[in-house]
Short mmCIF file of C-alpha atoms in Angstrom, two decimals:
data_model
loop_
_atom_site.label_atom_id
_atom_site.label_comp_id
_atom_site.label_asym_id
_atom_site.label_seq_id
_atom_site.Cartn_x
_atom_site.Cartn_y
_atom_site.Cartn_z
CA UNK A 268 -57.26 -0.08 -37.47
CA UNK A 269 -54.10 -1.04 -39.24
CA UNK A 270 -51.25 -0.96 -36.63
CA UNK A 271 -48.97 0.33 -39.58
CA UNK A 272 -45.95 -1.39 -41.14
CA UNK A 273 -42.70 -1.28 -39.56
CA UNK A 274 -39.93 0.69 -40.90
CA UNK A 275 -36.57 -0.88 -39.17
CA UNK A 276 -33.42 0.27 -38.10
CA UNK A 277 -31.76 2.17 -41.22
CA UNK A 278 -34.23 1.95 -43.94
CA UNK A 279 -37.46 4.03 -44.62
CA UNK A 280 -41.11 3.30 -46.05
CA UNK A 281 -42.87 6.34 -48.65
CA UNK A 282 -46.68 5.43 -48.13
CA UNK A 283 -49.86 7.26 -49.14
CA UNK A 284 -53.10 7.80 -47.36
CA UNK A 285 -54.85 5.73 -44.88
CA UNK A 286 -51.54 3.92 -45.01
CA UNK A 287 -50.05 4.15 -41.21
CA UNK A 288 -45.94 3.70 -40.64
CA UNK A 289 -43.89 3.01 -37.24
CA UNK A 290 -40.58 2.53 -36.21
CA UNK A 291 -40.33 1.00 -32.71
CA UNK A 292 -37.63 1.37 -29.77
CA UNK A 293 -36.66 4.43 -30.97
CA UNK A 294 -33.51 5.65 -28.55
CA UNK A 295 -30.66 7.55 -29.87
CA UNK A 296 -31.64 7.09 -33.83
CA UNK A 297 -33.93 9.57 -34.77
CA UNK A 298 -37.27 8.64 -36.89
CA UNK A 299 -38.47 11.47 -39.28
CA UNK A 300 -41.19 11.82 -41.40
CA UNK A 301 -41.40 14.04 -44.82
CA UNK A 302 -45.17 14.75 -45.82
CA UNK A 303 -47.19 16.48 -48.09
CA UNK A 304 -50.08 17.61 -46.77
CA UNK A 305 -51.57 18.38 -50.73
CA UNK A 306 -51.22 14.57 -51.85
CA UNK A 307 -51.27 12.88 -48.88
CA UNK A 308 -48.52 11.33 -49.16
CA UNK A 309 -45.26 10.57 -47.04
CA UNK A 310 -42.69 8.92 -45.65
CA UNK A 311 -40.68 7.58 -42.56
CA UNK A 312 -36.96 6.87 -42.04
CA UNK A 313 -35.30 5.42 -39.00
CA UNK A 314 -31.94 6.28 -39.19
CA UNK A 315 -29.13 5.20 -36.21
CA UNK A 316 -26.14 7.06 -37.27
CA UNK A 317 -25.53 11.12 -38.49
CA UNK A 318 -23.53 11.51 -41.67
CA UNK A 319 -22.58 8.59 -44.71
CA UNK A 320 -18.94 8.29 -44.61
CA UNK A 321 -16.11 6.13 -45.98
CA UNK A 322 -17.20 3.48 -43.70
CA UNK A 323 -19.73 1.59 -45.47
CA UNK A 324 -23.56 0.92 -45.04
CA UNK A 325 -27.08 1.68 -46.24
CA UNK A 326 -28.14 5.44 -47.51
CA UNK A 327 -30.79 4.66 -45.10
CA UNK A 328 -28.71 4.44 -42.39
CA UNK A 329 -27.31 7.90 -42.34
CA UNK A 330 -29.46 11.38 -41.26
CA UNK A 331 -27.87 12.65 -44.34
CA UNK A 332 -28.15 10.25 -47.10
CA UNK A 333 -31.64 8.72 -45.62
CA UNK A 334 -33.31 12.15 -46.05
CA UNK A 335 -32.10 12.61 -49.19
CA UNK A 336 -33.32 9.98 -50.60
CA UNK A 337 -36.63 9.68 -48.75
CA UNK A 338 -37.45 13.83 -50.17
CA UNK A 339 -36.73 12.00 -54.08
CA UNK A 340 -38.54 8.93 -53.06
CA UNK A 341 -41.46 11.31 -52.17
CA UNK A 342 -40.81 13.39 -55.15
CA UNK A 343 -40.90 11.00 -57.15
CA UNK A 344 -44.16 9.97 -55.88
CA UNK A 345 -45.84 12.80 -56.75
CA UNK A 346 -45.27 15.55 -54.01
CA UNK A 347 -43.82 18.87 -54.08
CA UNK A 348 -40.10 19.36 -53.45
CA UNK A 349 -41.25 22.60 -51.70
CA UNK A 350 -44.39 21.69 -49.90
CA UNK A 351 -42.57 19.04 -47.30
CA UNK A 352 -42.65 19.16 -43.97
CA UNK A 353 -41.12 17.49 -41.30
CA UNK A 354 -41.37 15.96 -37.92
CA UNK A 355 -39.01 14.26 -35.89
CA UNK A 356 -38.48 12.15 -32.71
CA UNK A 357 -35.72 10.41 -31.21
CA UNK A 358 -31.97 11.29 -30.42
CA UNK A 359 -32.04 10.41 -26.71
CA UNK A 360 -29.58 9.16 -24.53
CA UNK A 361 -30.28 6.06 -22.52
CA UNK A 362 -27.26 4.65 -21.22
CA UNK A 363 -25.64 5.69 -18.04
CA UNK A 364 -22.16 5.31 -16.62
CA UNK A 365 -20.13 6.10 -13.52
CA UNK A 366 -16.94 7.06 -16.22
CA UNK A 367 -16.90 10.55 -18.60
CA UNK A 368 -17.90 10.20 -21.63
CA UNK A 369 -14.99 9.67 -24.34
CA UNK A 370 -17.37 11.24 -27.40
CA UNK A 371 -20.31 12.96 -27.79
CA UNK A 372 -23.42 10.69 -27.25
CA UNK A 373 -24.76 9.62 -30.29
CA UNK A 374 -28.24 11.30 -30.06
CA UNK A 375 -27.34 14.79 -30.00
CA UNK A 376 -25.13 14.24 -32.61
CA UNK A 377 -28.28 12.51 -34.09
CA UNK A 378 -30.01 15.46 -33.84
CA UNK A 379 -27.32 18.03 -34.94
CA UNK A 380 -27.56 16.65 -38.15
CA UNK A 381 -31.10 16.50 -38.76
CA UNK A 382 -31.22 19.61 -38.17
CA UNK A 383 -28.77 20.75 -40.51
CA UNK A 384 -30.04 18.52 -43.74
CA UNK A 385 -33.52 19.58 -43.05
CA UNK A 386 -32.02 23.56 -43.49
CA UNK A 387 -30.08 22.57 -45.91
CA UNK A 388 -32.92 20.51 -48.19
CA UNK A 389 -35.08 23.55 -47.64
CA UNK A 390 -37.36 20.97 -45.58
CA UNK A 391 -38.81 22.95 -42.19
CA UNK A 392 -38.87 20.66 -38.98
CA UNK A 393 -42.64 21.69 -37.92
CA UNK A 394 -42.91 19.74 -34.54
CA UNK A 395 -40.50 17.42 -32.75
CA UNK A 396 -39.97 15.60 -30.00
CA UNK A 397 -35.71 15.18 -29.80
CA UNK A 398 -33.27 14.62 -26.95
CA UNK A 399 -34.46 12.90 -23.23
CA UNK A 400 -33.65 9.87 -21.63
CA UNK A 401 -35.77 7.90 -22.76
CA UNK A 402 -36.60 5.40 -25.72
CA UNK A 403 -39.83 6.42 -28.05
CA UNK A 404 -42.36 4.32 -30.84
CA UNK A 405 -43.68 6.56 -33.53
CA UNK A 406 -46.49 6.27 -35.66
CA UNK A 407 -47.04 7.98 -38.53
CA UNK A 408 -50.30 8.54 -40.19
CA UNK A 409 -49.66 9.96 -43.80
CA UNK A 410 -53.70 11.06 -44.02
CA UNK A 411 -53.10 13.61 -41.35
CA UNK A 412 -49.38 13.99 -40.92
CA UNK A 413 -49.40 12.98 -37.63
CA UNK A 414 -46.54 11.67 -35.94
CA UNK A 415 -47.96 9.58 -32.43
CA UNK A 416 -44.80 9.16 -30.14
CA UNK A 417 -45.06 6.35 -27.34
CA UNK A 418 -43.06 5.56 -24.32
CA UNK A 419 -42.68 2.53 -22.87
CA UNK A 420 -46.26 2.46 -21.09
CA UNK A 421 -48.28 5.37 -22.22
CA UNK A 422 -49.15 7.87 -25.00
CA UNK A 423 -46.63 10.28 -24.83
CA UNK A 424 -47.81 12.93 -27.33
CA UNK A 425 -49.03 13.39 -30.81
CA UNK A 426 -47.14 16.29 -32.92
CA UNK B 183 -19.59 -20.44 -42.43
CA UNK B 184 -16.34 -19.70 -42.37
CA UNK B 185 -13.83 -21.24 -39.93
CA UNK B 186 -13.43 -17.43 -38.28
CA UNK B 187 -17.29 -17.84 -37.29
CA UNK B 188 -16.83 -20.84 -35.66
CA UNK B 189 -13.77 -19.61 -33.46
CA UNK B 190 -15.83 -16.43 -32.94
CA UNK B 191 -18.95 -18.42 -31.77
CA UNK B 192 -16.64 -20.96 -29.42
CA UNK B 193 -14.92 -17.66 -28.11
CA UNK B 194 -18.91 -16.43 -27.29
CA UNK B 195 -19.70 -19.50 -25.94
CA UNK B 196 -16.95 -20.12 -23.84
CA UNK B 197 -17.24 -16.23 -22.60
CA UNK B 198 -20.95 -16.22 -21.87
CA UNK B 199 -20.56 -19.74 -20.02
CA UNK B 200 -18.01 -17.54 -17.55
CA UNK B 201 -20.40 -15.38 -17.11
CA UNK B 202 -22.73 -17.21 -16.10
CA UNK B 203 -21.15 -18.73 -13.63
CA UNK B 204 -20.03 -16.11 -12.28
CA UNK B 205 -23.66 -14.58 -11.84
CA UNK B 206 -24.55 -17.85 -10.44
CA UNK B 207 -21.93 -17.60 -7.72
CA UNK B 208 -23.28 -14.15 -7.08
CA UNK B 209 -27.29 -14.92 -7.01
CA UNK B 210 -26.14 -18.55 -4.95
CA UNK B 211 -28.02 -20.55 -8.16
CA UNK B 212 -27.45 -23.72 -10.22
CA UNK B 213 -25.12 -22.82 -12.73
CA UNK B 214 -25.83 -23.77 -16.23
CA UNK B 215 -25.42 -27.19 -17.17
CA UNK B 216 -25.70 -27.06 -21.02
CA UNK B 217 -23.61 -24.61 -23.07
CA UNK B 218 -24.93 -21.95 -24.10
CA UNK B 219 -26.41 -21.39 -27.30
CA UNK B 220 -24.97 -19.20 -29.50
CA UNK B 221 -25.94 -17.12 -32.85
CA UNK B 222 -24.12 -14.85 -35.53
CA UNK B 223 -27.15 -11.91 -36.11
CA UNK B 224 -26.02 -8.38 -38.04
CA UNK B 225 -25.60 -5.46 -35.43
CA UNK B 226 -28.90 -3.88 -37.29
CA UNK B 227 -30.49 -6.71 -37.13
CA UNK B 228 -30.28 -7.52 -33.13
CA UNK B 229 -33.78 -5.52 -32.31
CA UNK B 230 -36.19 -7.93 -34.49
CA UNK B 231 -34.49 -11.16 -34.62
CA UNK B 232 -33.14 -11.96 -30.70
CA UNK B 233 -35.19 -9.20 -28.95
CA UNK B 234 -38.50 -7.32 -29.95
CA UNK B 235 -37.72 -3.56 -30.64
CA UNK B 236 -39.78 -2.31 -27.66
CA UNK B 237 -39.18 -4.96 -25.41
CA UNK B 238 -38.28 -3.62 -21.96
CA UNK B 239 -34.94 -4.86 -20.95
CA UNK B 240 -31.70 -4.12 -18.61
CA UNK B 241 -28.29 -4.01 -20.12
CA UNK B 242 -25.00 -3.84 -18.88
CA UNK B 243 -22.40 -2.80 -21.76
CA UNK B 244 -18.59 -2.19 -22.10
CA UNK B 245 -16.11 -1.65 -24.40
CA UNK B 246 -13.02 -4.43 -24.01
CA UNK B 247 -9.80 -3.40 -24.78
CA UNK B 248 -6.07 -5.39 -24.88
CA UNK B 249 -5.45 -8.74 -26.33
CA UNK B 250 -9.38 -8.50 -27.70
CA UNK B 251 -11.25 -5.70 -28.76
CA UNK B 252 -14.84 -5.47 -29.09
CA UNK B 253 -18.24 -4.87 -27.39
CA UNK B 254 -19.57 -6.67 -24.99
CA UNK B 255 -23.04 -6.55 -23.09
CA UNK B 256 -25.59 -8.97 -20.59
CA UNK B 257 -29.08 -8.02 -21.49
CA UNK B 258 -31.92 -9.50 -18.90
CA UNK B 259 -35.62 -8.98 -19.14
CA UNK B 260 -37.97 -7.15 -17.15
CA UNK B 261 -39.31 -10.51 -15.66
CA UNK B 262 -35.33 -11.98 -15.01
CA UNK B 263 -34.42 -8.37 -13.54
CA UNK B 264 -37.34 -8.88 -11.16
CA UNK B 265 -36.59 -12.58 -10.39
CA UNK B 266 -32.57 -10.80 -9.94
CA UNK B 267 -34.17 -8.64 -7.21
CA UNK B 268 -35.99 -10.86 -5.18
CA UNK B 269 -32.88 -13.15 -4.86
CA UNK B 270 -30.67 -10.33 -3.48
CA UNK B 271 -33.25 -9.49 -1.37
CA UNK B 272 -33.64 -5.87 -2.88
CA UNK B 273 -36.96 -4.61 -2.69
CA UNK B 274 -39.05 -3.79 -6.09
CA UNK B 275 -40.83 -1.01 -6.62
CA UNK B 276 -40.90 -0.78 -10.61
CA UNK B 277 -38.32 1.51 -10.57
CA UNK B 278 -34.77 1.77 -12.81
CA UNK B 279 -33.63 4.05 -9.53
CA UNK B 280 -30.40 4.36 -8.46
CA UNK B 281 -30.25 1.50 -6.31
CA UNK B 282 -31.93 -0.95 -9.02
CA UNK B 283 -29.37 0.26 -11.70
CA UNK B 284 -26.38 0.40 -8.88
CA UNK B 285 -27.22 -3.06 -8.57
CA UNK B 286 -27.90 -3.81 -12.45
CA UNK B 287 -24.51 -2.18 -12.87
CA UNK B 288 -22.61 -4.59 -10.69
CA UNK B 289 -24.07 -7.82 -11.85
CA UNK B 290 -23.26 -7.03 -15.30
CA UNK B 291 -19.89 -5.66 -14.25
CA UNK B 292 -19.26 -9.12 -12.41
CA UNK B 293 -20.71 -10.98 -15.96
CA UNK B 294 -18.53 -9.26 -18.54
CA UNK B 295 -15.67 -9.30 -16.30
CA UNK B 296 -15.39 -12.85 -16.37
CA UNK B 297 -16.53 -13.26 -20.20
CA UNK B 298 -13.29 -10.63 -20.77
CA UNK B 299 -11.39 -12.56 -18.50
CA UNK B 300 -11.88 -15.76 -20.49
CA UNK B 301 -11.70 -14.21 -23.88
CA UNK B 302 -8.13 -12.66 -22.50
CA UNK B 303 -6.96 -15.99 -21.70
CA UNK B 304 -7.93 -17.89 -24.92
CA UNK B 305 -5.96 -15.18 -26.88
CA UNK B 306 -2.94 -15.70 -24.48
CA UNK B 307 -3.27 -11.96 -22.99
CA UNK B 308 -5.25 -9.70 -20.96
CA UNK B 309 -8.84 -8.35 -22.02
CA UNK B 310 -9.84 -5.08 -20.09
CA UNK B 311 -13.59 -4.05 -20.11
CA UNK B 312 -14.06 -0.57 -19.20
CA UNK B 313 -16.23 0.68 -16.93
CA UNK B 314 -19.74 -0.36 -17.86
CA UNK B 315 -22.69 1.35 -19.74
CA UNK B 316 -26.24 0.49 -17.94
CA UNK B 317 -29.84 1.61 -19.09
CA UNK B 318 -33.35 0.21 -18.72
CA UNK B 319 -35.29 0.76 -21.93
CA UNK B 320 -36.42 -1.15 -24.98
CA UNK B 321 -34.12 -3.06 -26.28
CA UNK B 322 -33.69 -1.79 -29.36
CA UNK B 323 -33.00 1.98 -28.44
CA UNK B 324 -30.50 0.06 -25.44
CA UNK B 325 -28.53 -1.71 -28.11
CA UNK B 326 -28.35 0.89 -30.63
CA UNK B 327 -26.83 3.60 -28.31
CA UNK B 328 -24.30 0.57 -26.65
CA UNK B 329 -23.14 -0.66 -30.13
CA UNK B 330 -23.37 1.89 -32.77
CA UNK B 331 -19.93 2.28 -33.48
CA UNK B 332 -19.96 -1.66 -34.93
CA UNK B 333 -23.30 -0.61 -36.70
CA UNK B 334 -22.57 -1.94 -39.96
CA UNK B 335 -19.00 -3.02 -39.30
CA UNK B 336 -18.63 -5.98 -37.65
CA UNK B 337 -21.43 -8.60 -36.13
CA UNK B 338 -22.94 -9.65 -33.02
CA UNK B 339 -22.54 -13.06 -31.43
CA UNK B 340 -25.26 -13.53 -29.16
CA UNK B 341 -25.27 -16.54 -26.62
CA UNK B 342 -28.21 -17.32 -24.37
CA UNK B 343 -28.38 -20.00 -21.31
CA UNK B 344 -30.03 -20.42 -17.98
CA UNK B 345 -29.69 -20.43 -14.56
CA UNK B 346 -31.16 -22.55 -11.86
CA UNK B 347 -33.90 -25.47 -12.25
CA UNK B 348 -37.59 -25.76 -13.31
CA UNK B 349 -39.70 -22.55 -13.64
CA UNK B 350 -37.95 -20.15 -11.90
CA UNK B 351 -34.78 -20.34 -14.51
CA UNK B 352 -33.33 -17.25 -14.99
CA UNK B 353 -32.23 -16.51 -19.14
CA UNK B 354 -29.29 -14.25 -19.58
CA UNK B 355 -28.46 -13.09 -22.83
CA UNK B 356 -24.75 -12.41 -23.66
CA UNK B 357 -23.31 -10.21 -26.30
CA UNK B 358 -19.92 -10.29 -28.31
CA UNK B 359 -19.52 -7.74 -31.15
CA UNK B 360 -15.74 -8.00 -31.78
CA UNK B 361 -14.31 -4.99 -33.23
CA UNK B 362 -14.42 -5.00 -37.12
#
């Protein structure tokens, strides 16, 4: 079986079935995928940092602007705007130190915001695997929707 | 290239040779005896080009503040952590415990120390890395968390060298991401 193509750090792939996607070392970005379970059809992001601001960088590197654009990708494709659904993994926190943190860690803050785009793009979040300490691989198969999630030596859990 | 690359790769260099020695002193080993080699590779970019995204590594990270400012990090394989172990006579069991990471923790802490030591002095003042970040993941999900906040800002100069002589070398890789 096709291992899938890799989506990297801040960018996304829209694929149709048997077609197989996967974003790997997944820590505190989270990777989401949008499907249509009608056509077929969907699509991954792997996006490293919460909202697009003034500072510069790719739509696809931002929970906000990446899901955005992956829903019009996919709707341009050919799927419903409201028969997405979504599943998510990611938004862990990895590192450790003997010192308080200064900011919120970047994963939660991650996940925050995918929560709040998916409300507000009318998208529901049907299974998920968020938060932890540890880093995840995804696969995502757009024939059944199924998002694999990997540790580092095992099958962790299908959603 | 411009002529602010090349400083920024001599002031990598020059830091990652520091630390080098420095974890030679510590682990009693041949100190590198060829500078180290040193690349320019976007933040985003890091897990794919110098690591593989799910490679298992350790990494030590800080943030340096005073005369520089940036990020800076020692990354070491599973295989070099191992080889680390054995030569400070601390017993493996496959585990990223406490000890393992106490001990992870101060080798880096020694590393970057140096590095921001060196850096300080080239810029005629004081560098002060803070108290360090450690994890034991792949190495993509490690960076990512250490250096987001330079995610598409600034870039990463990554040096690599080697301790000790024939098969049993031991490659560090050192990280600069100067603050954008």
């Amino acid at each position: 079986m096709n291992p899938g193509q890799i989506v990297g750090v801040g960018s996304l792939l829209v694929g149709r079935a048997p077609e197989r996607l996967r974003a790997l070392g997944v820590g505190s970005c989270v990777a989401v995928s949008l499907w249509d379970p009608d056509q077929q059809l969907g699509g991954l992001a792997h996006v490293p940092l919460p909202r697009c601001g003034d500072e510069g960088g790719p739509l696809c590197g931002f929970v906000d602007s990446a899901l955005e654009q992956l829903q019009s990708l996919l709707v341009g494709a050919g799927a419903r705007e409201g028969g997405l659904e979504a599943k998510a993994a990611g938004g862990a926190s990895l590192l450790k130190s003997a010192a308080p943190r200064q900011t919120a860690p970047i994963g939660p803050r991650n996940v925050e915001a995918l929560h709040e785009i998916l409300d507000a793009l009318g998208i529901p979040l049907v299974a998920s695997d968020l938060g932890g300490e540890s880093a995840r691989s995804v696969t995502f198969d757009t024939a059944s929707g199924a998002l694999e999630v990997h540790c580092l030596f095992d099958l962790r859990r299908t959603l | 290239m411009t002529s602010a690359d090349d400083r920024l790769r001599d002031v990598t260099t020059i830091g990652a040779a520091h630390a080098a020695a420095a974890v030679a002193k510590l682990l009693d080993e041949v100190a590198p005896s060829e500078p180290p080699c040193c690349r320019k590779v976007d933040v985003a970019e890091l897990a794919g080009s110098v690591f593989e995204p799910d490679e298992l590594v350790a990494g030590v990270f800080v943030e340096v503040t005073g005369s520089v400012r940036g990020r800076m990090g020692l990354v070491l394989s599973r295989d070099v952590l191992g080889e680390v172990l054995e030569r400070l006579a601390i017993p493996e069991t496959g585990e990223f415990d406490a000890r393992v990471r106490s001990v992870v923790g101060e080798l880096g802490n020694i590393a970057v120390s140096a590095a921001a030591g060196a850096l300080g002095e080239l810029e005629g003042g004081v560098a002060i890395p803070s108290v360090p970040w450690v994890g034991y993941d792949m190495a993509g999900a490690l960076l990512l968390e250490a250096l987001h906040p330079s995610l598409y800002r600034s870039a990463a100069y990554v040096a690599e060298t080697e301790l000790g002589e024939g098969e049993r070398r031991l490659r560090l890789r050192f990280l600069w991401v100067p603050e954008g």
